[in-house]
Tab-separated table of C-alpha atoms in Angstrom:
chain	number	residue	atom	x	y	z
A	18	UNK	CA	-39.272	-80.148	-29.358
A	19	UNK	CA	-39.615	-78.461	-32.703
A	20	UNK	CA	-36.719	-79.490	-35.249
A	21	UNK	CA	-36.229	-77.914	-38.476
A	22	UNK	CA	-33.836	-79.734	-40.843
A	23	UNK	CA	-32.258	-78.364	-44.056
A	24	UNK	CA	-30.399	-80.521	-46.670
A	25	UNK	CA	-28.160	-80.343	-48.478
A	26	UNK	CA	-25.213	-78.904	-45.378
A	27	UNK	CA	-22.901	-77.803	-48.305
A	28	UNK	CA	-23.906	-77.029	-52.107
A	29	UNK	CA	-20.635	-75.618	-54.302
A	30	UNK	CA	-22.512	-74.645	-57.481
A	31	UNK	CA	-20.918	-72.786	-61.104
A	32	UNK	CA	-22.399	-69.524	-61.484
A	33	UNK	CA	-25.297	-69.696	-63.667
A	34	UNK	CA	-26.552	-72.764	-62.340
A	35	UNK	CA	-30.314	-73.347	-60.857
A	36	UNK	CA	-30.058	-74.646	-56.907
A	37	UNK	CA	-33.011	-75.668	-54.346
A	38	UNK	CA	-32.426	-76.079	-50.680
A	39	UNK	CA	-34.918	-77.636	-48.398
A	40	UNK	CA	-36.321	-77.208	-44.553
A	41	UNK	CA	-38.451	-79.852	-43.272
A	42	UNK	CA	-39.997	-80.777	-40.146
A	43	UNK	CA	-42.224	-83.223	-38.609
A	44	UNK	CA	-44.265	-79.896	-36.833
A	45	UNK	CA	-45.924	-77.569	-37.983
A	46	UNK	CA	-44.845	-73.880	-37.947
A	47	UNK	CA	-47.023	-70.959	-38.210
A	48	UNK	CA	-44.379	-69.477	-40.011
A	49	UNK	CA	-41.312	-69.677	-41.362
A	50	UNK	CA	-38.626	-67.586	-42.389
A	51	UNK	CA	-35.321	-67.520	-44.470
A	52	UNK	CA	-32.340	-65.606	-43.836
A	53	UNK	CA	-28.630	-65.550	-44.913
A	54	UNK	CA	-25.806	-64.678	-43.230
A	55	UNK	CA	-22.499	-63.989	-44.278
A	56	UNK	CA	-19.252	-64.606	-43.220
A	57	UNK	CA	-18.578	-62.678	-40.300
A	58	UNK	CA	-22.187	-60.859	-40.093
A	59	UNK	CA	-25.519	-61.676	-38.644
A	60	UNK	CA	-28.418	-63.313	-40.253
A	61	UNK	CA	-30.393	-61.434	-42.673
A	62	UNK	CA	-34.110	-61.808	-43.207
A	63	UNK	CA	-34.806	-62.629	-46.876
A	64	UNK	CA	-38.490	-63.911	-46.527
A	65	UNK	CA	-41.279	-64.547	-44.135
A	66	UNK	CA	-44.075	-67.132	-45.586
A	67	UNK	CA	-47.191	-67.417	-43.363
A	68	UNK	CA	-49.908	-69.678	-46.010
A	69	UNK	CA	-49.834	-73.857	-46.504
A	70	UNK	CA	-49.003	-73.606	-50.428
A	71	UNK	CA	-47.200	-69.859	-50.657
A	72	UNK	CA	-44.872	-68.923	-53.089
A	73	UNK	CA	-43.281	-65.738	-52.978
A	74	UNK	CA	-40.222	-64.429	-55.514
A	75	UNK	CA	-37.615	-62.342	-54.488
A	76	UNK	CA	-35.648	-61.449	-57.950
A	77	UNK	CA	-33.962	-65.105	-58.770
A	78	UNK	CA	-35.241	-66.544	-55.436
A	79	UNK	CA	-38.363	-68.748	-54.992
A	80	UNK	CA	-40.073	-69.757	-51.829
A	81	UNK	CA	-42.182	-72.289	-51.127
A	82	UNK	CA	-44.206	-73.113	-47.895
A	83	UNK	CA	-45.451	-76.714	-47.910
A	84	UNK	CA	-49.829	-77.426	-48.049
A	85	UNK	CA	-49.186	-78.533	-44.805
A	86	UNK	CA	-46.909	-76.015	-43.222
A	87	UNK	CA	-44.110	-78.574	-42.580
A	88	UNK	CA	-41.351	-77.762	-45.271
A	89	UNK	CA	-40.402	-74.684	-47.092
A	90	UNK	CA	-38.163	-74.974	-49.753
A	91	UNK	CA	-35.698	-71.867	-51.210
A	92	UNK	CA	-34.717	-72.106	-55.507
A	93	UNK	CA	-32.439	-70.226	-56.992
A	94	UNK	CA	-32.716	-69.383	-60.691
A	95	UNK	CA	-29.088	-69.128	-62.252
A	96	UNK	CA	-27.269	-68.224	-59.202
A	97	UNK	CA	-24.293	-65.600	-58.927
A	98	UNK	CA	-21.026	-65.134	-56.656
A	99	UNK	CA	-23.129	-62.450	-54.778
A	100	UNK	CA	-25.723	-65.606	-53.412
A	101	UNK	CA	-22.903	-67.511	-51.502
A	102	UNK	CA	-23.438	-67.856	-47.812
A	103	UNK	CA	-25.068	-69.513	-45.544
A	104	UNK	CA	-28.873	-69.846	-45.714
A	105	UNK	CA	-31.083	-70.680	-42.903
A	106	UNK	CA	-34.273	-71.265	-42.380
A	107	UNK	CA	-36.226	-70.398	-38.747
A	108	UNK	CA	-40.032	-70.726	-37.472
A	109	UNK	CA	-41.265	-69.730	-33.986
A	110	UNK	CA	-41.499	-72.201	-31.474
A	111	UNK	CA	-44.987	-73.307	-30.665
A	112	UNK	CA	-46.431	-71.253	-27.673
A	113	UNK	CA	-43.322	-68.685	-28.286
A	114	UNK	CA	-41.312	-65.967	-29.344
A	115	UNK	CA	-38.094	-67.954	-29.947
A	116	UNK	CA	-37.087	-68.727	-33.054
A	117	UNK	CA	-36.069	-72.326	-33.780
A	118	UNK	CA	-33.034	-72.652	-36.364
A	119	UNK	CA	-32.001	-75.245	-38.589
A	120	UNK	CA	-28.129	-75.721	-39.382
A	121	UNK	CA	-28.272	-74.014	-42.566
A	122	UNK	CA	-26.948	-74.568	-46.005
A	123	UNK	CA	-23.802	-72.892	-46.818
A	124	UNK	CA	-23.750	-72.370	-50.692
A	125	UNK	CA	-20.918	-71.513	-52.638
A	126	UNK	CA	-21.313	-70.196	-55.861
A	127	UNK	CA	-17.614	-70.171	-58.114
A	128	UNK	CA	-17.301	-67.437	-60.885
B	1485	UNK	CA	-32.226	-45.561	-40.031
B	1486	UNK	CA	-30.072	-47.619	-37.588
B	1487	UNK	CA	-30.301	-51.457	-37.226
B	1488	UNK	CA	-29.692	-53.451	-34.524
B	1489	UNK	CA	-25.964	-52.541	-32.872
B	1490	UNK	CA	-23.841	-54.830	-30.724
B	1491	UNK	CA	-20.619	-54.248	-29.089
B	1492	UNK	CA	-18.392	-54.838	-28.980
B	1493	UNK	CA	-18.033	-56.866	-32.165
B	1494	UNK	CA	-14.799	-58.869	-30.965
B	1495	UNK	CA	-14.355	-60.009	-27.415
B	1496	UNK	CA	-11.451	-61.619	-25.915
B	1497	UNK	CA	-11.717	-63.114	-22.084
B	1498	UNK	CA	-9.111	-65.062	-20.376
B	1499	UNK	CA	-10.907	-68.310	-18.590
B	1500	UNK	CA	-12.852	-67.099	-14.985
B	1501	UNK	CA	-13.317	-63.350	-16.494
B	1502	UNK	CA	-16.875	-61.963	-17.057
B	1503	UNK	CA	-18.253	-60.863	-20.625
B	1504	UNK	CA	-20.191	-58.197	-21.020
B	1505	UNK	CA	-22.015	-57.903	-24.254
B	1506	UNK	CA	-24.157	-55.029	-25.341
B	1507	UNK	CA	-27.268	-54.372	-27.940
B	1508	UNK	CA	-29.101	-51.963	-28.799
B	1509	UNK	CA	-32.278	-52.389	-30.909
B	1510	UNK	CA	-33.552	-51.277	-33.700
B	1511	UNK	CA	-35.671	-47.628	-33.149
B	1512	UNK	CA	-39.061	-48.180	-31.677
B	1513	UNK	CA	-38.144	-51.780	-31.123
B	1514	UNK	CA	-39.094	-52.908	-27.588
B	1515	UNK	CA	-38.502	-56.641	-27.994
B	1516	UNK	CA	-35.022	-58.085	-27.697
B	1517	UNK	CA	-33.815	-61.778	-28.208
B	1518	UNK	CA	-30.319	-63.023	-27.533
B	1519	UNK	CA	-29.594	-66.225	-29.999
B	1520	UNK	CA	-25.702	-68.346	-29.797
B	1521	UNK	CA	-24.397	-69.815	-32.444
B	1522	UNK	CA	-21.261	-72.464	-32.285
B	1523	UNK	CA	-19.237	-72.531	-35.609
B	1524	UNK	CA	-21.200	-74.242	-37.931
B	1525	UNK	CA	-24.568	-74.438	-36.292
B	1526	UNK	CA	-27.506	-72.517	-36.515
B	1527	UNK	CA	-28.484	-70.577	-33.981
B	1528	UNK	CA	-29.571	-71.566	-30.383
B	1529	UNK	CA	-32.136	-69.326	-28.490
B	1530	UNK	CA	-31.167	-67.994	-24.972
B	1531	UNK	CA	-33.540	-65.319	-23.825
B	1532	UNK	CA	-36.484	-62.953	-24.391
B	1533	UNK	CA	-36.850	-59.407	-22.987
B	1534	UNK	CA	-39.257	-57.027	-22.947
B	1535	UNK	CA	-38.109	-53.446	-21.288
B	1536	UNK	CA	-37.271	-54.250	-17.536
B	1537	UNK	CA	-38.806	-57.871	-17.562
B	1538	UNK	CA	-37.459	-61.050	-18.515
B	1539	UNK	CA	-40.252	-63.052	-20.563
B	1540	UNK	CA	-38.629	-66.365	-21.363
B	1541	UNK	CA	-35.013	-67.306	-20.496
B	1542	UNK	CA	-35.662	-71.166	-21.360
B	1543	UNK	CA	-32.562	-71.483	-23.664
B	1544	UNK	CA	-30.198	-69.557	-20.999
B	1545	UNK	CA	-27.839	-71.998	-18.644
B	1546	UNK	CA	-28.692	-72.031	-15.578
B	1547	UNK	CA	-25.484	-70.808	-14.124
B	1548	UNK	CA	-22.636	-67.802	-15.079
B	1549	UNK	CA	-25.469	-66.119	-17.572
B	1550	UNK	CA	-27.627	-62.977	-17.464
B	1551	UNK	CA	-29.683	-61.072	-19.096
B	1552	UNK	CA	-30.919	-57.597	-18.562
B	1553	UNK	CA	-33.255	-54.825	-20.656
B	1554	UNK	CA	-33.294	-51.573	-18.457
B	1555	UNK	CA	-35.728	-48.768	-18.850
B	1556	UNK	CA	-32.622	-46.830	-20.343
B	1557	UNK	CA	-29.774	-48.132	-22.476
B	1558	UNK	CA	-28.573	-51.125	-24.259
B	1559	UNK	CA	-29.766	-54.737	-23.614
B	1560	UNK	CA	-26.817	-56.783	-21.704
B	1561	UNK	CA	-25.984	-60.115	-22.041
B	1562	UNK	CA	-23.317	-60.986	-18.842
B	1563	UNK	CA	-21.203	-64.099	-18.965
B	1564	UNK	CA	-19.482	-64.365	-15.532
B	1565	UNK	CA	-16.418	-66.700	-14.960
B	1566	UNK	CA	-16.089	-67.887	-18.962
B	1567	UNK	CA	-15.339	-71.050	-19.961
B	1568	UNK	CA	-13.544	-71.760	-23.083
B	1569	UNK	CA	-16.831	-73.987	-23.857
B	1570	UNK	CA	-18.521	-69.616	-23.902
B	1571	UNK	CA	-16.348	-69.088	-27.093
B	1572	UNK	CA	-19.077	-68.277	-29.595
B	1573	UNK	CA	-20.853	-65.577	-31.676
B	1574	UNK	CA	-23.701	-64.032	-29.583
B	1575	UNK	CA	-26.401	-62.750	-31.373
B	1576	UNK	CA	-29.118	-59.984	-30.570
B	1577	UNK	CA	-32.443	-59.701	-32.805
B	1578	UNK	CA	-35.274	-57.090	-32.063
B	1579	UNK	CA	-38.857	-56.568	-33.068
B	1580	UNK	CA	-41.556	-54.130	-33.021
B	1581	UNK	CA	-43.966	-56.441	-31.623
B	1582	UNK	CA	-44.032	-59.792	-30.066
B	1583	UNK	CA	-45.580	-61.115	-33.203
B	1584	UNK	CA	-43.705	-59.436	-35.684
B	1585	UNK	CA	-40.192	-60.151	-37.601
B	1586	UNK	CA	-37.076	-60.697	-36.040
B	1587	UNK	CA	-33.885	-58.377	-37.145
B	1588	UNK	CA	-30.772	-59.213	-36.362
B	1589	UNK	CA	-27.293	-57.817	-35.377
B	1590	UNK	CA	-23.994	-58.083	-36.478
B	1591	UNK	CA	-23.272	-60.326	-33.419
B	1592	UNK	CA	-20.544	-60.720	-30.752
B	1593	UNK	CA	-17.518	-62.849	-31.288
B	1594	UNK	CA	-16.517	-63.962	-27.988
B	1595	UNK	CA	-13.224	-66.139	-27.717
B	1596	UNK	CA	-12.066	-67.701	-24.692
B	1597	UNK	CA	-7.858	-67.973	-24.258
């Protein structure tokens, strides 16, 4: 069974501060992807990365796929009140079309 | 250009009642997923559709669940005789292809008196 894992669970951050979240695995993904969801709302899709070693920028978000397609981590450059919720990271399980979740992060960013 | 609907977005059942949950995907989407997610957990996989055929229903309990994708109309996710153990937010995600991008839904809040 393919586990994804994300640290930290809770991150409650002043706004203007710089943040990283992390997703790691002991498999390897051919993917993975990054959403955030909101209170109350489904997941949105931020980011797909598909290469060992990507980085792709999204405004003040980084993301990282590990050499070795086992990790991905998310940074945020001098976050705002706008980035709170919960961020979660997915990659299809091997052989399938299911997704495989971690738990998320759930970031709160204070004015 | 519409996203993925679901209704309805609240749900209440009393304990033995069926749940009938709806989603419709995005346009041109023939690929529908149906994810759960307990309150705060990620989310769990159920089942994979195609139009009219069911192509992996791994994550879906073996009893009281369902899962259709007719020809015409919304997917349907039936819950019959809810527990309160059902109460959860039920989410649908489509996708062009099989290999492409999952979108998601606003979801289905099911609660369970």
């Amino acid at each position: 069974t393919q586990l994804l894992e994300q640290s930290p669970q809770f991150l409650s951050i002043q706004e203007g501060e710089n943040l990283t979240v992390y997703c790691n695995s002991s498999s390897v993904f051919s993917s993975l992807q990054w959403y955030r969801q909101e209170p109350g709302e489904g997941p949105v899709l931020l980011v797909t990365v598909v290469t060992g070693g990507e980085v792709k920028k999204l405004k003040r978000l980084t993301f990282q796929f590990g050499d070795a397609r086992k990790d991905s981590s998310l940074h945020i450059t001098a976050a705002q009140p706008g980035d709170t919720g919960l961020y979660l990271c997915a990659g299809p399980s091997t052989g399938r079309r299911a997704l495989t979740f971690g738990s998320g992060t759930r970031l709160q960013v204070q004015p | 250009n519409a996203g993925v609907m679901q209704n309805p977005r609240h749900l209440v059942r009393r304990r033995g009642q069926e749940a009938r949950l709806r989603c419709s995907p995005m346009k041109g989407h023939s690929h529908v997923y149906w994810y759960r997610q307990l309150p705060e957990e990620g989310l769990k996989f159920m089942v994979y559709l195609q139009k009219e055929n069911i192509i992996d229903e791994s994550g879906m309990p073996k009893e009281r669940f369902s899962a259709e994708f007719p020809k015409e109309g919304p997917s349907i996710l039936r819950i019959q005789q809810v527990v309160r153990g059902d109460s959860a937010a039920y989410f649908c995600a489509s996708s062009l292809g099989a290999d492409n991008e999952q979108f998601f839904g606003p979801g289905t809040r099911l609660t369970v008196l």
